[in-house]
JSON list of C-alpha atoms in Angstrom, two decimals:
[
{"chain": "R", "resi": 130, "resn": "MET", "atom": "CA", "xyz": [27.74, 82.90, 18.63]},
{"chain": "R", "resi": 131, "resn": "GLU", "atom": "CA", "xyz": [28.76, 79.51, 19.43]},
{"chain": "R", "resi": 132, "resn": "SER", "atom": "CA", "xyz": [32.46, 78.80, 20.16]},
{"chain": "R", "resi": 133, "resn": "ASN", "atom": "CA", "xyz": [34.82, 77.22, 17.58]},
{"chain": "R", "resi": 134, "resn": "VAL", "atom": "CA", "xyz": [35.62, 74.75, 20.13]},
{"chain": "R", "resi": 135, "resn": "LYS", "atom": "CA", "xyz": [31.87, 73.66, 20.22]},
{"chain": "R", "resi": 136, "resn": "LEU", "atom": "CA", "xyz": [31.28, 73.38, 16.43]},
{"chain": "R", "resi": 137, "resn": "ALA", "atom": "CA", "xyz": [34.54, 71.63, 15.94]},
{"chain": "R", "resi": 138, "resn": "THR", "atom": "CA", "xyz": [33.68, 69.00, 18.57]},
{"chain": "R", "resi": 139, "resn": "LEU", "atom": "CA", "xyz": [29.95, 68.73, 16.81]},
{"chain": "R", "resi": 140, "resn": "ALA", "atom": "CA", "xyz": [32.04, 68.27, 13.42]},
{"chain": "R", "resi": 141, "resn": "LEU", "atom": "CA", "xyz": [33.96, 65.12, 14.79]},
{"chain": "R", "resi": 142, "resn": "VAL", "atom": "CA", "xyz": [30.69, 63.69, 16.27]},
{"chain": "R", "resi": 143, "resn": "ILE", "atom": "CA", "xyz": [29.21, 64.22, 12.93]},
{"chain": "R", "resi": 144, "resn": "GLU", "atom": "CA", "xyz": [31.98, 62.51, 11.40]},
{"chain": "R", "resi": 145, "resn": "GLN", "atom": "CA", "xyz": [32.51, 59.58, 13.84]},
{"chain": "R", "resi": 146, "resn": "PRO", "atom": "CA", "xyz": [30.24, 58.98, 16.66]},
{"chain": "R", "resi": 147, "resn": "GLY", "atom": "CA", "xyz": [32.17, 58.26, 19.93]},
{"chain": "R", "resi": 148, "resn": "GLN", "atom": "CA", "xyz": [32.69, 58.55, 23.59]},
{"chain": "R", "resi": 149, "resn": "GLY", "atom": "CA", "xyz": [33.88, 61.81, 25.32]},
{"chain": "R", "resi": 150, "resn": "MET", "atom": "CA", "xyz": [37.52, 60.84, 25.67]},
{"chain": "R", "resi": 151, "resn": "ASP", "atom": "CA", "xyz": [37.64, 59.18, 22.06]},
{"chain": "R", "resi": 152, "resn": "VAL", "atom": "CA", "xyz": [36.36, 62.69, 20.82]},
{"chain": "R", "resi": 153, "resn": "ALA", "atom": "CA", "xyz": [38.72, 64.67, 23.02]},
{"chain": "R", "resi": 154, "resn": "LYS", "atom": "CA", "xyz": [41.78, 62.55, 21.45]},
{"chain": "R", "resi": 155, "resn": "ARG", "atom": "CA", "xyz": [40.74, 63.28, 18.06]},
{"chain": "R", "resi": 156, "resn": "PHE", "atom": "CA", "xyz": [39.91, 66.95, 18.88]},
{"chain": "R", "resi": 157, "resn": "THR", "atom": "CA", "xyz": [43.49, 67.33, 19.96]},
{"chain": "R", "resi": 158, "resn": "ALA", "atom": "CA", "xyz": [44.62, 65.22, 16.85]},
{"chain": "R", "resi": 159, "resn": "ARG", "atom": "CA", "xyz": [42.92, 67.34, 14.45]},
{"chain": "R", "resi": 160, "resn": "PHE", "atom": "CA", "xyz": [42.58, 70.81, 15.77]},
{"chain": "R", "resi": 161, "resn": "GLY", "atom": "CA", "xyz": [45.20, 70.97, 18.64]},
{"chain": "R", "resi": 162, "resn": "LYS", "atom": "CA", "xyz": [47.77, 73.26, 16.36]},
{"chain": "R", "resi": 163, "resn": "VAL", "atom": "CA", "xyz": [45.14, 75.94, 16.26]},
{"chain": "R", "resi": 164, "resn": "MET", "atom": "CA", "xyz": [43.18, 75.54, 19.46]},
{"chain": "R", "resi": 165, "resn": "ARG", "atom": "CA", "xyz": [44.26, 74.40, 22.72]},
{"chain": "R", "resi": 166, "resn": "SER", "atom": "CA", "xyz": [41.45, 72.75, 24.59]},
{"chain": "R", "resi": 167, "resn": "GLY", "atom": "CA", "xyz": [41.72, 69.95, 27.01]},
{"chain": "R", "resi": 168, "resn": "PRO", "atom": "CA", "xyz": [39.44, 66.78, 27.65]},
{"chain": "R", "resi": 169, "resn": "SER", "atom": "CA", "xyz": [37.28, 69.18, 30.38]},
{"chain": "R", "resi": 170, "resn": "HIS", "atom": "CA", "xyz": [36.82, 71.79, 27.41]},
{"chain": "R", "resi": 171, "resn": "ILE", "atom": "CA", "xyz": [35.51, 69.03, 25.12]},
{"chain": "R", "resi": 172, "resn": "TYR", "atom": "CA", "xyz": [33.15, 67.22, 27.68]},
{"chain": "R", "resi": 173, "resn": "ALA", "atom": "CA", "xyz": [31.81, 70.85, 28.51]},
{"chain": "R", "resi": 174, "resn": "ALA", "atom": "CA", "xyz": [31.12, 71.24, 24.57]},
{"chain": "R", "resi": 175, "resn": "LEU", "atom": "CA", "xyz": [29.47, 67.86, 24.28]},
{"chain": "R", "resi": 176, "resn": "LYS", "atom": "CA", "xyz": [27.27, 68.67, 27.36]},
{"chain": "R", "resi": 177, "resn": "SER", "atom": "CA", "xyz": [26.40, 71.82, 25.89]},
{"chain": "R", "resi": 178, "resn": "LEU", "atom": "CA", "xyz": [25.52, 70.25, 22.33]},
{"chain": "R", "resi": 179, "resn": "GLU", "atom": "CA", "xyz": [23.56, 67.66, 24.13]},
{"chain": "R", "resi": 180, "resn": "GLU", "atom": "CA", "xyz": [21.34, 70.33, 26.07]},
{"chain": "R", "resi": 181, "resn": "ASP", "atom": "CA", "xyz": [20.90, 71.90, 22.91]},
{"chain": "R", "resi": 182, "resn": "GLY", "atom": "CA", "xyz": [19.71, 68.77, 20.87]},
{"chain": "R", "resi": 183, "resn": "ALA", "atom": "CA", "xyz": [22.66, 68.84, 18.72]},
{"chain": "R", "resi": 184, "resn": "VAL", "atom": "CA", "xyz": [24.02, 65.44, 19.84]},
{"chain": "R", "resi": 185, "resn": "GLU", "atom": "CA", "xyz": [22.75, 62.69, 21.62]},
{"chain": "R", "resi": 186, "resn": "ARG", "atom": "CA", "xyz": [23.85, 59.95, 23.85]},
{"chain": "R", "resi": 187, "resn": "PRO", "atom": "CA", "xyz": [21.30, 56.91, 24.43]},
{"chain": "R", "resi": 188, "resn": "THR", "atom": "CA", "xyz": [21.38, 54.91, 27.47]},
{"chain": "R", "resi": 189, "resn": "LEU", "atom": "CA", "xyz": [21.87, 51.21, 27.11]},
{"chain": "R", "resi": 190, "resn": "GLY", "atom": "CA", "xyz": [20.74, 48.25, 29.33]},
{"chain": "R", "resi": 191, "resn": "ALA", "atom": "CA", "xyz": [18.62, 48.44, 32.17]},
{"chain": "R", "resi": 192, "resn": "GLY", "atom": "CA", "xyz": [18.89, 49.01, 36.09]},
{"chain": "R", "resi": 193, "resn": "GLU", "atom": "CA", "xyz": [22.17, 49.72, 37.87]},
{"chain": "R", "resi": 194, "resn": "GLU", "atom": "CA", "xyz": [24.23, 48.33, 34.72]},
{"chain": "R", "resi": 195, "resn": "GLN", "atom": "CA", "xyz": [23.11, 51.16, 32.30]},
{"chain": "R", "resi": 196, "resn": "GLN", "atom": "CA", "xyz": [25.84, 52.12, 30.25]},
{"chain": "R", "resi": 197, "resn": "ARG", "atom": "CA", "xyz": [25.93, 55.35, 27.96]},
{"chain": "R", "resi": 198, "resn": "ALA", "atom": "CA", "xyz": [26.48, 54.88, 24.19]},
{"chain": "R", "resi": 199, "resn": "ALA", "atom": "CA", "xyz": [28.59, 56.91, 22.05]},
{"chain": "R", "resi": 200, "resn": "TYR", "atom": "CA", "xyz": [27.70, 60.62, 21.30]},
{"chain": "R", "resi": 201, "resn": "ARG", "atom": "CA", "xyz": [26.27, 60.87, 18.02]},
{"chain": "R", "resi": 202, "resn": "ALA", "atom": "CA", "xyz": [24.90, 63.80, 16.05]},
{"chain": "R", "resi": 203, "resn": "THR", "atom": "CA", "xyz": [21.17, 64.62, 15.41]},
{"chain": "R", "resi": 204, "resn": "ARG", "atom": "CA", "xyz": [19.64, 65.97, 12.38]},
{"chain": "R", "resi": 205, "resn": "ARG", "atom": "CA", "xyz": [19.31, 69.39, 14.19]},
{"chain": "R", "resi": 206, "resn": "GLY", "atom": "CA", "xyz": [23.29, 69.18, 15.10]},
{"chain": "R", "resi": 207, "resn": "VAL", "atom": "CA", "xyz": [24.15, 68.56, 11.39]},
{"chain": "R", "resi": 208, "resn": "GLU", "atom": "CA", "xyz": [22.06, 71.65, 10.37]},
{"chain": "R", "resi": 209, "resn": "ARG", "atom": "CA", "xyz": [23.90, 73.64, 12.60]},
{"chain": "R", "resi": 210, "resn": "TRP", "atom": "CA", "xyz": [27.15, 72.43, 11.46]},
{"chain": "R", "resi": 211, "resn": "ARG", "atom": "CA", "xyz": [26.48, 73.04, 7.67]},
{"chain": "R", "resi": 212, "resn": "THR", "atom": "CA", "xyz": [25.18, 76.92, 8.56]},
{"chain": "R", "resi": 213, "resn": "TRP", "atom": "CA", "xyz": [28.41, 77.46, 10.61]},
{"chain": "R", "resi": 214, "resn": "LEU", "atom": "CA", "xyz": [30.33, 76.35, 7.55]},
{"chain": "R", "resi": 215, "resn": "SER", "atom": "CA", "xyz": [28.34, 78.41, 5.14]},
{"chain": "R", "resi": 216, "resn": "THR", "atom": "CA", "xyz": [28.13, 81.49, 7.13]},
{"chain": "R", "resi": 217, "resn": "PRO", "atom": "CA", "xyz": [30.74, 84.23, 7.16]},
{"chain": "R", "resi": 218, "resn": "THR", "atom": "CA", "xyz": [33.97, 83.92, 9.09]},
{"chain": "R", "resi": 219, "resn": "SER", "atom": "CA", "xyz": [34.92, 86.02, 12.04]},
{"chain": "R", "resi": 220, "resn": "GLY", "atom": "CA", "xyz": [37.63, 87.69, 10.14]},
{"chain": "R", "resi": 221, "resn": "TYR", "atom": "CA", "xyz": [40.43, 85.47, 11.90]},
{"chain": "R", "resi": 222, "resn": "LEU", "atom": "CA", "xyz": [42.54, 83.19, 10.08]},
{"chain": "R", "resi": 223, "resn": "SER", "atom": "CA", "xyz": [42.28, 80.55, 12.97]},
{"chain": "R", "resi": 224, "resn": "ASP", "atom": "CA", "xyz": [38.34, 80.48, 12.49]},
{"chain": "R", "resi": 225, "resn": "VAL", "atom": "CA", "xyz": [38.96, 79.74, 8.78]},
{"chain": "R", "resi": 226, "resn": "VAL", "atom": "CA", "xyz": [41.48, 76.95, 9.58]},
{"chain": "R", "resi": 227, "resn": "VAL", "atom": "CA", "xyz": [39.06, 75.33, 12.25]},
{"chain": "R", "resi": 228, "resn": "ARG", "atom": "CA", "xyz": [36.29, 75.39, 9.65]},
{"chain": "R", "resi": 229, "resn": "MET", "atom": "CA", "xyz": [38.72, 73.93, 6.85]},
{"chain": "R", "resi": 230, "resn": "ALA", "atom": "CA", "xyz": [39.75, 71.16, 9.32]},
{"chain": "R", "resi": 231, "resn": "SER", "atom": "CA", "xyz": [36.02, 70.47, 9.96]},
{"chain": "R", "resi": 232, "resn": "THR", "atom": "CA", "xyz": [34.91, 69.44, 6.24]},
{"chain": "R", "resi": 233, "resn": "THR", "atom": "CA", "xyz": [36.13, 67.40, 3.36]},
{"chain": "R", "resi": 234, "resn": "ASP", "atom": "CA", "xyz": [33.66, 68.91, 1.26]},
{"chain": "R", "resi": 235, "resn": "PRO", "atom": "CA", "xyz": [35.74, 70.44, -1.85]},
{"chain": "R", "resi": 236, "resn": "ALA", "atom": "CA", "xyz": [33.35, 73.20, -2.58]},
{"chain": "R", "resi": 237, "resn": "LEU", "atom": "CA", "xyz": [33.18, 74.56, 0.88]},
{"chain": "R", "resi": 238, "resn": "LEU", "atom": "CA", "xyz": [36.87, 74.31, 1.33]},
{"chain": "R", "resi": 239, "resn": "LEU", "atom": "CA", "xyz": [37.28, 76.49, -1.97]},
{"chain": "R", "resi": 240, "resn": "GLY", "atom": "CA", "xyz": [35.01, 78.92, -0.45]},
{"chain": "R", "resi": 241, "resn": "LEU", "atom": "CA", "xyz": [37.07, 79.10, 3.10]},
{"chain": "R", "resi": 242, "resn": "LEU", "atom": "CA", "xyz": [40.11, 79.14, 0.86]},
{"chain": "R", "resi": 243, "resn": "ASP", "atom": "CA", "xyz": [38.66, 82.70, -0.53]},
{"chain": "R", "resi": 244, "resn": "ASP", "atom": "CA", "xyz": [38.06, 83.91, 2.96]},
{"chain": "R", "resi": 245, "resn": "TYR", "atom": "CA", "xyz": [41.55, 82.80, 3.99]},
{"chain": "R", "resi": 246, "resn": "GLU", "atom": "CA", "xyz": [43.20, 84.95, 1.26]},
{"chain": "R", "resi": 247, "resn": "ARG", "atom": "CA", "xyz": [40.97, 87.70, 1.85]},
{"chain": "R", "resi": 248, "resn": "ILE", "atom": "CA", "xyz": [41.91, 88.03, 5.44]},
{"chain": "R", "resi": 249, "resn": "ALA", "atom": "CA", "xyz": [45.58, 87.40, 4.86]},
{"chain": "R", "resi": 250, "resn": "LEU", "atom": "CA", "xyz": [45.46, 90.11, 2.11]},
{"chain": "R", "resi": 251, "resn": "GLN", "atom": "CA", "xyz": [43.77, 92.40, 4.41]},
{"chain": "R", "resi": 252, "resn": "GLU", "atom": "CA", "xyz": [46.23, 91.95, 7.01]},
{"chain": "R", "resi": 253, "resn": "ALA", "atom": "CA", "xyz": [49.07, 92.38, 4.85]},
{"chain": "R", "resi": 254, "resn": "ARG", "atom": "CA", "xyz": [47.52, 95.97, 3.63]},
{"chain": "R", "resi": 255, "resn": "LEU", "atom": "CA", "xyz": [47.38, 96.68, 7.18]},
{"chain": "R", "resi": 256, "resn": "LEU", "atom": "CA", "xyz": [51.10, 96.64, 7.79]},
{"chain": "R", "resi": 257, "resn": "PRO", "atom": "CA", "xyz": [52.91, 99.57, 7.79]},
{"chain": "R", "resi": 258, "resn": "ALA", "atom": "CA", "xyz": [55.56, 99.90, 5.15]},
{"chain": "R", "resi": 259, "resn": "HIS", "atom": "CA", "xyz": [58.33, 100.46, 7.43]},
{"chain": "R", "resi": 260, "resn": "SER", "atom": "CA", "xyz": [59.58, 101.39, 10.80]},
{"chain": "R", "resi": 261, "resn": "PRO", "atom": "CA", "xyz": [62.47, 103.40, 12.21]},
{"chain": "R", "resi": 262, "resn": "HIS", "atom": "CA", "xyz": [62.87, 101.15, 15.12]},
{"chain": "R", "resi": 263, "resn": "LEU", "atom": "CA", "xyz": [65.03, 98.01, 14.22]},
{"chain": "R", "resi": 264, "resn": "GLY", "atom": "CA", "xyz": [62.70, 95.76, 16.56]},
{"chain": "R", "resi": 265, "resn": "GLU", "atom": "CA", "xyz": [59.63, 96.93, 15.05]},
{"chain": "R", "resi": 266, "resn": "GLN", "atom": "CA", "xyz": [61.13, 96.52, 11.30]},
{"chain": "R", "resi": 267, "resn": "LEU", "atom": "CA", "xyz": [62.01, 92.79, 12.34]},
{"chain": "R", "resi": 268, "resn": "LEU", "atom": "CA", "xyz": [58.39, 92.23, 13.34]},
{"chain": "R", "resi": 269, "resn": "LEU", "atom": "CA", "xyz": [57.13, 93.93, 10.33]},
{"chain": "R", "resi": 270, "resn": "ASP", "atom": "CA", "xyz": [59.38, 91.73, 7.92]},
{"chain": "R", "resi": 271, "resn": "GLU", "atom": "CA", "xyz": [58.14, 88.82, 9.93]},
{"chain": "R", "resi": 272, "resn": "ALA", "atom": "CA", "xyz": [54.34, 89.70, 9.47]},
{"chain": "R", "resi": 273, "resn": "LYS", "atom": "CA", "xyz": [54.86, 90.35, 5.74]},
{"chain": "R", "resi": 274, "resn": "ALA", "atom": "CA", "xyz": [56.68, 87.11, 5.38]},
{"chain": "R", "resi": 275, "resn": "PHE", "atom": "CA", "xyz": [54.04, 85.25, 7.17]},
{"chain": "R", "resi": 276, "resn": "ALA", "atom": "CA", "xyz": [51.40, 87.16, 4.94]},
{"chain": "R", "resi": 277, "resn": "GLU", "atom": "CA", "xyz": [53.31, 85.86, 1.79]},
{"chain": "R", "resi": 278, "resn": "ALA", "atom": "CA", "xyz": [53.46, 82.33, 2.92]},
{"chain": "R", "resi": 279, "resn": "HIS", "atom": "CA", "xyz": [49.37, 82.63, 3.48]},
{"chain": "R", "resi": 280, "resn": "VAL", "atom": "CA", "xyz": [48.67, 83.72, 0.25]},
{"chain": "R", "resi": 281, "resn": "GLU", "atom": "CA", "xyz": [51.03, 80.82, -1.37]},
{"chain": "R", "resi": 282, "resn": "PHE", "atom": "CA", "xyz": [49.18, 78.61, 0.86]},
{"chain": "R", "resi": 283, "resn": "VAL", "atom": "CA", "xyz": [45.87, 79.44, -0.68]},
{"chain": "R", "resi": 284, "resn": "SER", "atom": "CA", "xyz": [47.21, 79.17, -4.19]},
{"chain": "R", "resi": 285, "resn": "ARG", "atom": "CA", "xyz": [49.00, 75.49, -3.56]},
{"chain": "R", "resi": 286, "resn": "ALA", "atom": "CA", "xyz": [45.48, 74.45, -1.71]},
{"chain": "R", "resi": 287, "resn": "ARG", "atom": "CA", "xyz": [43.21, 75.66, -4.78]},
{"chain": "R", "resi": 288, "resn": "VAL", "atom": "CA", "xyz": [45.54, 73.88, -7.17]},
{"chain": "R", "resi": 289, "resn": "HIS", "atom": "CA", "xyz": [45.13, 70.63, -4.88]},
{"chain": "R", "resi": 290, "resn": "LEU", "atom": "CA", "xyz": [41.61, 70.92, -4.52]},
{"chain": "R", "resi": 291, "resn": "THR", "atom": "CA", "xyz": [40.46, 71.96, -8.28]},
{"chain": "R", "resi": 292, "resn": "ALA", "atom": "CA", "xyz": [42.75, 68.55, -9.23]},
{"chain": "R", "resi": 293, "resn": "LEU", "atom": "CA", "xyz": [40.76, 66.51, -6.60]},
{"chain": "R", "resi": 294, "resn": "MET", "atom": "CA", "xyz": [37.41, 67.93, -8.11]},
{"chain": "R", "resi": 295, "resn": "ASN", "atom": "CA", "xyz": [38.23, 67.24, -11.54]},
{"chain": "R", "resi": 296, "resn": "ARG", "atom": "CA", "xyz": [38.87, 63.83, -10.61]},
{"chain": "R", "resi": 297, "resn": "ARG", "atom": "CA", "xyz": [35.48, 63.20, -9.62]}
]
């Protein structure tokens, strides 16, 4: 299974070709809240994607003055990204969030919201009702509040996406 860092990096290159540092900056801006990856991780992901044929970076110029062009996605890379977005998630909310941040397609986003809601509800059902220990009870209360917030988020996001889809 490919890493979310690699696939999120691919999503950014599909969205807009760029030099490695540009891609790394956009990665931090877009995904930094759910994935902490520095420029070295992004460069490693770009190198791996290039080796796999998912991105390319042609050489411009001639002789010693050759410069590398911006990374850009190949047809193979776009197909890999689409496959990743449409396959079942890992069962972790962070995986769903990364996928959601990797697309603007309302239909895909609605499907990902379904996954997000399913996972949040499943996590909420697994929580025990109460604990005899005060500290554990406080943690349970916090976990329940987060689960409720996740479900509320899904509800609001569906309303926004449905409205957007109806305007099209």
